CSV table of C-alpha atoms in Angstrom, one decimal:
chain,number,residue,atom,x,y,z
A,3,MET,CA,18.4,43.4,97.8
A,4,GLN,CA,17.0,46.6,96.1
A,5,ILE,CA,16.2,46.8,92.4
A,6,GLU,CA,15.9,50.2,90.9
A,7,VAL,CA,14.7,51.0,87.3
A,8,THR,CA,15.2,54.4,85.6
A,9,ARG,CA,14.5,55.6,82.1
A,10,ASP,CA,17.4,57.2,80.1
A,11,VAL,CA,17.4,58.9,76.7
A,12,PHE,CA,20.4,59.2,74.5
A,13,ARG,CA,20.4,61.5,71.5
A,14,LEU,CA,21.5,59.9,68.2
A,15,ALA,CA,24.2,61.6,66.2
A,16,GLN,CA,21.8,61.5,63.2
A,17,VAL,CA,18.5,60.1,62.2
A,18,PHE,CA,18.6,56.3,62.2
A,19,THR,CA,16.3,54.5,59.8
A,20,ILE,CA,15.5,50.8,59.2
A,21,SER,CA,12.7,49.3,57.1
A,22,ARG,CA,10.3,49.6,60.1
A,23,GLY,CA,10.8,53.3,60.8
A,24,SER,CA,13.1,56.1,62.0
A,25,ARG,CA,14.3,57.4,65.3
A,26,THR,CA,16.3,60.3,66.7
A,27,GLU,CA,17.0,59.0,70.2
A,28,ALA,CA,17.6,55.8,72.0
A,29,LYS,CA,15.2,55.2,74.9
A,30,VAL,CA,16.6,52.6,77.4
A,31,LEU,CA,15.9,51.3,80.8
A,32,THR,CA,18.8,51.2,83.3
A,33,VAL,CA,18.5,48.6,86.1
A,34,ARG,CA,20.6,48.9,89.3
A,35,VAL,CA,20.7,46.1,91.8
A,36,SER,CA,22.2,46.8,95.3
A,37,ASP,CA,22.8,44.6,98.3
A,38,GLY,CA,23.7,47.5,100.5
A,39,ALA,CA,27.4,47.1,100.0
A,40,HIS,CA,27.8,46.7,96.3
A,41,GLN,CA,25.8,47.8,93.3
A,42,GLY,CA,25.6,46.3,89.8
A,43,TRP,CA,23.9,47.7,86.7
A,44,GLY,CA,22.6,46.8,83.3
A,45,GLU,CA,20.7,48.2,80.4
A,46,CYS,CA,18.0,47.1,78.0
A,47,VAL,CA,16.2,48.4,75.0
A,48,PRO,CA,12.5,47.4,74.9
A,49,TYR,CA,11.7,46.6,71.3
A,50,ALA,CA,8.2,47.1,69.8
A,51,ARG,CA,8.9,44.3,67.3
A,52,TYR,CA,8.7,41.9,70.2
A,53,ASP,CA,5.7,43.7,71.8
A,54,GLU,CA,7.8,45.3,74.4
A,55,THR,CA,7.4,48.9,75.8
A,56,LEU,CA,9.1,50.8,78.5
A,57,GLU,CA,6.1,50.3,80.7
A,58,SER,CA,5.7,46.6,80.1
A,59,VAL,CA,9.4,45.9,80.8
A,60,GLU,CA,9.3,48.0,83.9
A,61,ALA,CA,6.3,46.0,85.1
A,62,GLN,CA,8.1,42.7,84.5
A,63,ILE,CA,11.1,43.9,86.6
A,64,ALA,CA,8.8,45.3,89.3
A,65,GLY,CA,7.3,41.9,89.8
A,66,LEU,CA,10.6,40.3,90.8
A,67,PRO,CA,11.3,39.2,94.3
A,68,SER,CA,14.0,41.1,96.3
A,69,ASP,CA,16.1,38.0,96.7
A,70,ILE,CA,16.4,37.4,93.0
A,71,THR,CA,19.4,35.4,91.7
A,72,ARG,CA,20.6,34.8,88.1
A,73,ALA,CA,19.5,31.1,88.3
A,74,ALA,CA,16.0,32.0,89.6
A,75,LEU,CA,15.7,34.8,87.0
A,76,MET,CA,15.8,32.3,84.1
A,77,ASP,CA,12.6,30.8,85.3
A,78,LEU,CA,10.8,34.0,86.4
A,79,LEU,CA,11.1,36.0,83.3
A,80,PRO,CA,11.1,35.0,79.6
A,81,ALA,CA,13.9,35.8,77.2
A,82,GLY,CA,13.7,39.5,76.4
A,83,ALA,CA,14.7,43.0,77.5
A,84,ALA,CA,13.6,42.8,81.1
A,85,ARG,CA,15.5,39.7,81.9
A,86,ASN,CA,18.5,41.1,80.1
A,87,ALA,CA,18.9,44.2,82.1
A,88,VAL,CA,18.5,42.4,85.5
A,89,ASP,CA,20.8,39.5,84.4
A,90,CYS,CA,23.6,41.9,83.4
A,91,ALA,CA,23.1,43.9,86.6
A,92,LEU,CA,23.5,40.7,88.6
A,93,TRP,CA,26.6,39.8,86.7
A,94,ASP,CA,28.0,43.2,87.5
A,95,LEU,CA,27.0,42.9,91.2
A,96,GLU,CA,28.6,39.4,91.5
A,97,SER,CA,31.8,40.7,89.9
A,98,LYS,CA,32.1,43.5,92.4
A,99,ARG,CA,31.3,41.3,95.3
A,100,ALA,CA,34.0,38.8,94.2
A,101,GLY,CA,36.6,41.4,93.2
A,102,LYS,CA,36.9,39.7,89.9
A,103,ARG,CA,36.1,40.6,86.3
A,104,ALA,CA,33.0,39.2,84.7
A,105,TRP,CA,34.9,37.1,82.3
A,106,GLU,CA,36.8,35.4,85.2
A,107,MET,CA,33.4,34.7,86.8
A,108,ALA,CA,32.2,33.1,83.5
A,109,GLY,CA,35.4,31.0,83.1
A,110,LEU,CA,36.3,32.8,79.9
A,111,PRO,CA,39.8,33.9,78.6
A,112,VAL,CA,40.8,37.5,79.0
A,113,PRO,CA,38.9,39.3,76.2
A,114,GLY,CA,40.4,41.6,73.6
A,115,PRO,CA,39.1,44.1,71.0
A,116,GLU,CA,36.9,42.9,68.1
A,117,ILE,CA,36.4,44.7,64.8
A,118,THR,CA,32.8,45.9,64.8
A,119,ALA,CA,30.5,46.8,62.0
A,120,TYR,CA,29.3,50.3,61.5
A,121,THR,CA,25.7,50.7,60.4
A,122,LEU,CA,24.5,52.8,57.6
A,123,SER,CA,20.8,53.5,58.0
A,124,LEU,CA,18.2,53.2,55.2
A,125,ASP,CA,18.0,56.2,52.9
A,126,THR,CA,18.1,57.2,49.3
A,127,PRO,CA,20.9,55.7,47.1
A,128,GLU,CA,22.5,59.1,47.0
A,129,ALA,CA,22.4,59.6,50.7
A,130,MET,CA,23.7,56.1,51.4
A,131,ARG,CA,26.6,56.6,49.0
A,132,ALA,CA,27.5,59.7,50.9
A,133,GLN,CA,27.3,57.8,54.2
A,134,ALA,CA,29.5,55.1,52.7
A,135,GLN,CA,32.1,57.6,51.5
A,136,LYS,CA,32.2,59.3,54.9
A,137,ASN,CA,32.8,55.9,56.5
A,138,ALA,CA,34.9,54.2,53.8
A,139,HIS,CA,37.8,54.0,56.2
A,140,ARG,CA,36.0,51.6,58.4
A,141,PRO,CA,36.8,47.9,57.7
A,142,LEU,CA,33.2,46.6,58.1
A,143,LEU,CA,30.0,48.4,57.0
A,144,LYS,CA,26.5,47.1,57.7
A,145,ILE,CA,23.8,48.4,55.4
A,146,LYS,CA,20.1,48.6,56.5
A,147,LEU,CA,18.0,47.6,53.6
A,148,GLY,CA,14.6,45.7,53.3
A,149,THR,CA,12.6,47.3,50.5
A,150,PRO,CA,11.8,46.0,47.0
A,151,ASP,CA,14.0,48.8,45.6
A,152,ASP,CA,17.3,48.0,47.3
A,153,MET,CA,19.6,47.3,44.4
A,154,PRO,CA,20.4,51.0,43.7
A,155,ARG,CA,21.2,51.4,47.4
A,156,LEU,CA,23.6,48.5,47.4
A,157,GLU,CA,25.3,49.7,44.2
A,158,ALA,CA,25.6,53.2,45.7
A,159,VAL,CA,27.2,51.9,48.9
A,160,ARG,CA,29.7,49.8,47.1
A,161,ALA,CA,30.7,52.7,44.9
A,162,GLY,CA,31.1,54.9,48.0
A,163,ALA,CA,33.2,52.4,49.9
A,164,PRO,CA,34.9,50.1,47.4
A,165,GLY,CA,37.4,48.7,49.8
A,166,ALA,CA,35.1,48.0,52.8
A,167,LYS,CA,33.7,44.6,53.8
A,168,ILE,CA,29.9,44.8,53.6
A,169,ILE,CA,27.1,43.0,55.3
A,170,ILE,CA,23.4,43.6,54.8
A,171,ASP,CA,20.5,43.6,57.3
A,172,ALA,CA,17.1,43.4,55.5
A,173,ASN,CA,15.1,43.4,58.8
A,174,GLU,CA,12.6,40.9,57.5
A,175,GLY,CA,11.8,43.3,54.6
A,176,TRP,CA,12.3,41.0,51.5
A,177,SER,CA,10.1,38.4,50.0
A,178,ALA,CA,11.6,35.1,48.8
A,179,GLU,CA,11.4,36.4,45.2
A,180,VAL,CA,13.2,39.6,46.0
A,181,TYR,CA,15.9,37.8,47.8
A,182,ALA,CA,16.4,35.2,45.0
A,183,ASP,CA,16.7,38.1,42.5
A,184,LEU,CA,19.2,39.9,44.6
A,185,ALA,CA,21.4,36.9,45.5
A,186,PRO,CA,23.7,36.9,42.5
A,187,HIS,CA,24.2,40.6,42.8
A,188,LEU,CA,25.2,40.2,46.4
A,189,VAL,CA,28.0,37.9,45.3
A,190,ARG,CA,29.0,40.3,42.5
A,191,LEU,CA,29.2,43.2,44.9
A,192,GLY,CA,31.2,41.3,47.5
A,193,VAL,CA,28.6,41.1,50.2
A,194,ALA,CA,29.8,38.9,53.1
A,195,LEU,CA,26.6,38.2,54.9
A,196,VAL,CA,22.8,38.8,54.8
A,197,GLU,CA,20.9,39.2,58.0
A,198,GLN,CA,17.2,38.1,58.2
A,199,PRO,CA,16.2,38.5,54.5
A,200,LEU,CA,12.7,37.1,55.1
A,201,PRO,CA,10.1,37.6,57.9
A,202,ALA,CA,10.6,35.3,60.8
A,203,GLY,CA,7.3,33.6,60.3
A,204,GLN,CA,7.9,33.1,56.6
A,205,ASP,CA,11.5,31.8,56.5
A,206,GLU,CA,10.6,28.3,55.5
A,207,ALA,CA,11.2,29.5,52.0
A,208,LEU,CA,14.9,29.5,52.8
A,209,ILE,CA,15.0,25.7,53.0
A,210,GLY,CA,16.5,24.4,49.7
A,211,MET,CA,17.1,27.9,48.4
A,212,ASN,CA,20.5,28.7,47.0
A,213,ARG,CA,22.5,30.7,49.6
A,214,PRO,CA,25.6,31.9,47.8
A,215,VAL,CA,26.1,34.4,50.6
A,216,PRO,CA,25.8,33.2,54.3
A,217,VAL,CA,22.4,34.0,55.7
A,218,CYS,CA,22.1,35.0,59.4
A,219,ALA,CA,19.1,34.5,61.7
A,220,ASP,CA,18.2,37.6,63.7
A,221,GLU,CA,14.5,37.9,64.4
A,222,SER,CA,14.2,34.1,63.9
A,223,CYS,CA,16.7,33.4,66.7
A,224,HIS,CA,16.2,34.5,70.3
A,225,ASP,CA,17.6,31.8,72.6
A,226,ARG,CA,18.6,28.1,72.6
A,227,ALA,CA,14.9,27.2,72.1
A,228,SER,CA,15.1,28.8,68.7
A,229,LEU,CA,17.8,26.6,67.3
A,230,PRO,CA,15.7,23.6,66.1
A,231,LYS,CA,13.7,25.8,63.8
A,232,LEU,CA,16.8,27.2,62.1
A,233,LYS,CA,18.0,24.0,60.5
A,234,GLY,CA,18.4,24.2,56.8
A,235,LYS,CA,17.6,27.9,56.7
A,236,TYR,CA,20.5,29.7,58.2
A,237,ASP,CA,24.3,29.6,58.4
A,238,VAL,CA,24.8,32.1,61.2
A,239,VAL,CA,22.9,33.2,64.3
A,240,ASN,CA,22.8,36.8,65.6
A,241,ILE,CA,23.1,36.8,69.4
A,242,LYS,CA,21.6,39.9,71.0
A,243,LEU,CA,21.4,40.2,74.7
A,244,ASP,CA,18.0,41.9,74.5
A,245,LYS,CA,16.7,38.8,72.7
A,246,THR,CA,18.4,36.1,74.8
A,247,GLY,CA,17.4,37.8,78.0
A,248,GLY,CA,20.9,38.5,79.3
A,249,LEU,CA,24.5,37.4,79.3
A,250,THR,CA,23.8,34.1,81.0
A,251,GLU,CA,21.6,32.7,78.1
A,252,ALA,CA,23.7,34.5,75.5
A,253,LEU,CA,26.8,32.5,76.5
A,254,GLU,CA,24.8,29.3,76.5
A,255,LEU,CA,23.3,30.1,73.1
A,256,ARG,CA,26.7,30.7,71.7
A,257,ARG,CA,28.0,27.3,72.9
A,258,ALA,CA,24.9,25.5,71.6
A,259,ALA,CA,25.0,27.2,68.2
A,260,LEU,CA,28.7,26.5,67.7
A,261,ALA,CA,28.1,22.9,68.6
A,262,GLU,CA,25.5,22.7,65.9
A,263,GLY,CA,27.7,24.1,63.3
A,264,TYR,CA,26.5,27.7,63.1
A,265,ASP,CA,28.8,30.7,62.9
A,266,ILE,CA,28.2,33.5,65.4
A,267,MET,CA,27.3,37.1,64.9
A,268,VAL,CA,26.9,39.3,68.0
A,269,GLY,CA,24.6,42.3,67.5
A,270,CYS,CA,22.8,45.0,69.5
A,271,MET,CA,19.9,47.3,69.7
A,272,VAL,CA,20.7,51.1,69.6
A,273,GLY,CA,21.9,51.7,73.1
A,274,SER,CA,24.7,53.0,75.2
A,275,SER,CA,28.1,51.5,76.1
A,276,LEU,CA,26.5,49.9,79.2
A,277,ALA,CA,24.3,47.7,76.9
A,278,MET,CA,27.3,46.7,74.7
A,279,ALA,CA,29.7,45.9,77.6
A,280,PRO,CA,28.6,42.4,78.4
A,281,ALA,CA,28.1,41.6,74.8
A,282,THR,CA,31.8,42.1,74.2
A,283,LEU,CA,32.4,38.8,76.1
A,284,VAL,CA,30.1,36.9,73.7
A,285,ALA,CA,31.7,38.5,70.7
A,286,GLN,CA,35.1,37.0,71.3
A,287,GLY,CA,36.1,35.2,68.1
A,288,ALA,CA,32.7,35.7,66.4
A,289,LEU,CA,32.4,35.7,62.7
A,290,VAL,CA,30.8,39.2,62.8
A,291,THR,CA,30.7,41.7,65.7
A,292,ASP,CA,28.1,44.4,65.4
A,293,LEU,CA,28.3,46.4,68.6
A,294,ASP,CA,28.3,49.9,67.2
A,295,GLY,CA,25.4,51.3,69.3
A,296,PRO,CA,27.6,53.9,71.0
A,297,LEU,CA,29.1,55.1,67.7
A,298,LEU,CA,25.6,56.1,66.6
A,299,LEU,CA,25.0,58.2,69.7
A,300,ALA,CA,25.6,61.9,70.2
A,301,GLU,CA,26.1,61.2,74.0
A,302,ASP,CA,27.0,58.1,76.0
A,303,ARG,CA,27.7,56.9,79.6
A,304,GLU,CA,30.4,58.6,81.6
A,305,THR,CA,32.9,55.7,81.2
A,306,PRO,CA,32.2,54.6,77.7
A,307,LEU,CA,33.6,51.7,75.8
A,308,GLU,CA,36.8,52.4,73.8
A,309,PHE,CA,36.6,52.1,70.0
A,310,ASP,CA,39.7,52.4,67.8
A,311,ALA,CA,41.3,50.8,64.8
A,312,ALA,CA,41.5,47.5,66.7
A,313,GLY,CA,37.7,47.5,67.2
A,314,VAL,CA,35.5,47.7,70.3
A,315,HIS,CA,37.4,46.9,73.5
A,316,PRO,CA,36.1,45.1,76.5
A,317,PRO,CA,34.7,47.4,79.3
A,318,SER,CA,36.7,48.9,82.0
A,319,ALA,CA,35.7,47.9,85.6
A,320,ALA,CA,34.3,51.4,86.0
A,321,LEU,CA,31.7,50.7,83.3
A,322,TRP,CA,30.7,47.1,83.9
A,323,GLY,CA,31.8,43.7,85.1
């Protein structure tokens, strides 16, 4: 079996800013796995927050044996971007070999569209209000916050999109004090969910804290091994394939989290339709789907995912799985 890794760059439609910085393009790794007769592919986004670079992830993949299987992959690579791209490529390859769709291979029902959040990047209150007005027709808006001065931004977005459902991603940017001060205003402004308000290493403060709005673990939840540390702190877990290390673990994390009483959010890094495609299987019936990566791009794969009023649709066989 041959494993090939290439770097791809997708221009963003506009500057995308979170509390950690800004970007104008999405740099991804595309992995192709071929057995000579069939080829599968997958995509990952190395993330500096988890000490990943394009080079480090390429090196991890280069160290894999040529006879790699999905089962062996779980032991050879840790949860993260490298394992994700290879795992998803192997799912695609197995699907093509069997002549079946990936959800059939996974024993899942036929998937349908899911309403997805659309992300408004961090900016001045005036600019965020303008973003909100432009996208007020969308049913679900996600706001990037995470500074001590977020209240005017939140007020501005609500004024710009009075009818939209709003969720917030603080990207670990708040302290316990800031979150406690903001909490009653989140209720007043109709916020439906708050993602990772506190840094992952400092989220013990959430234990016993009043949570009038559901709190979602993102940076604090990577795979099933993360679940024991979330008790008493979070109500929802955000499953991202670049964190779980692929679709295989993402499906297992979903089952385990639901069994422990958590609601599910399915999120993404900023990547192409190829990265989102397998995540649409995990997103079926989720409390929140946040697979808007392709909507933030100025360019995408040749056979992109379909987005319409019904949400993000499962991939065509020409794209993945």
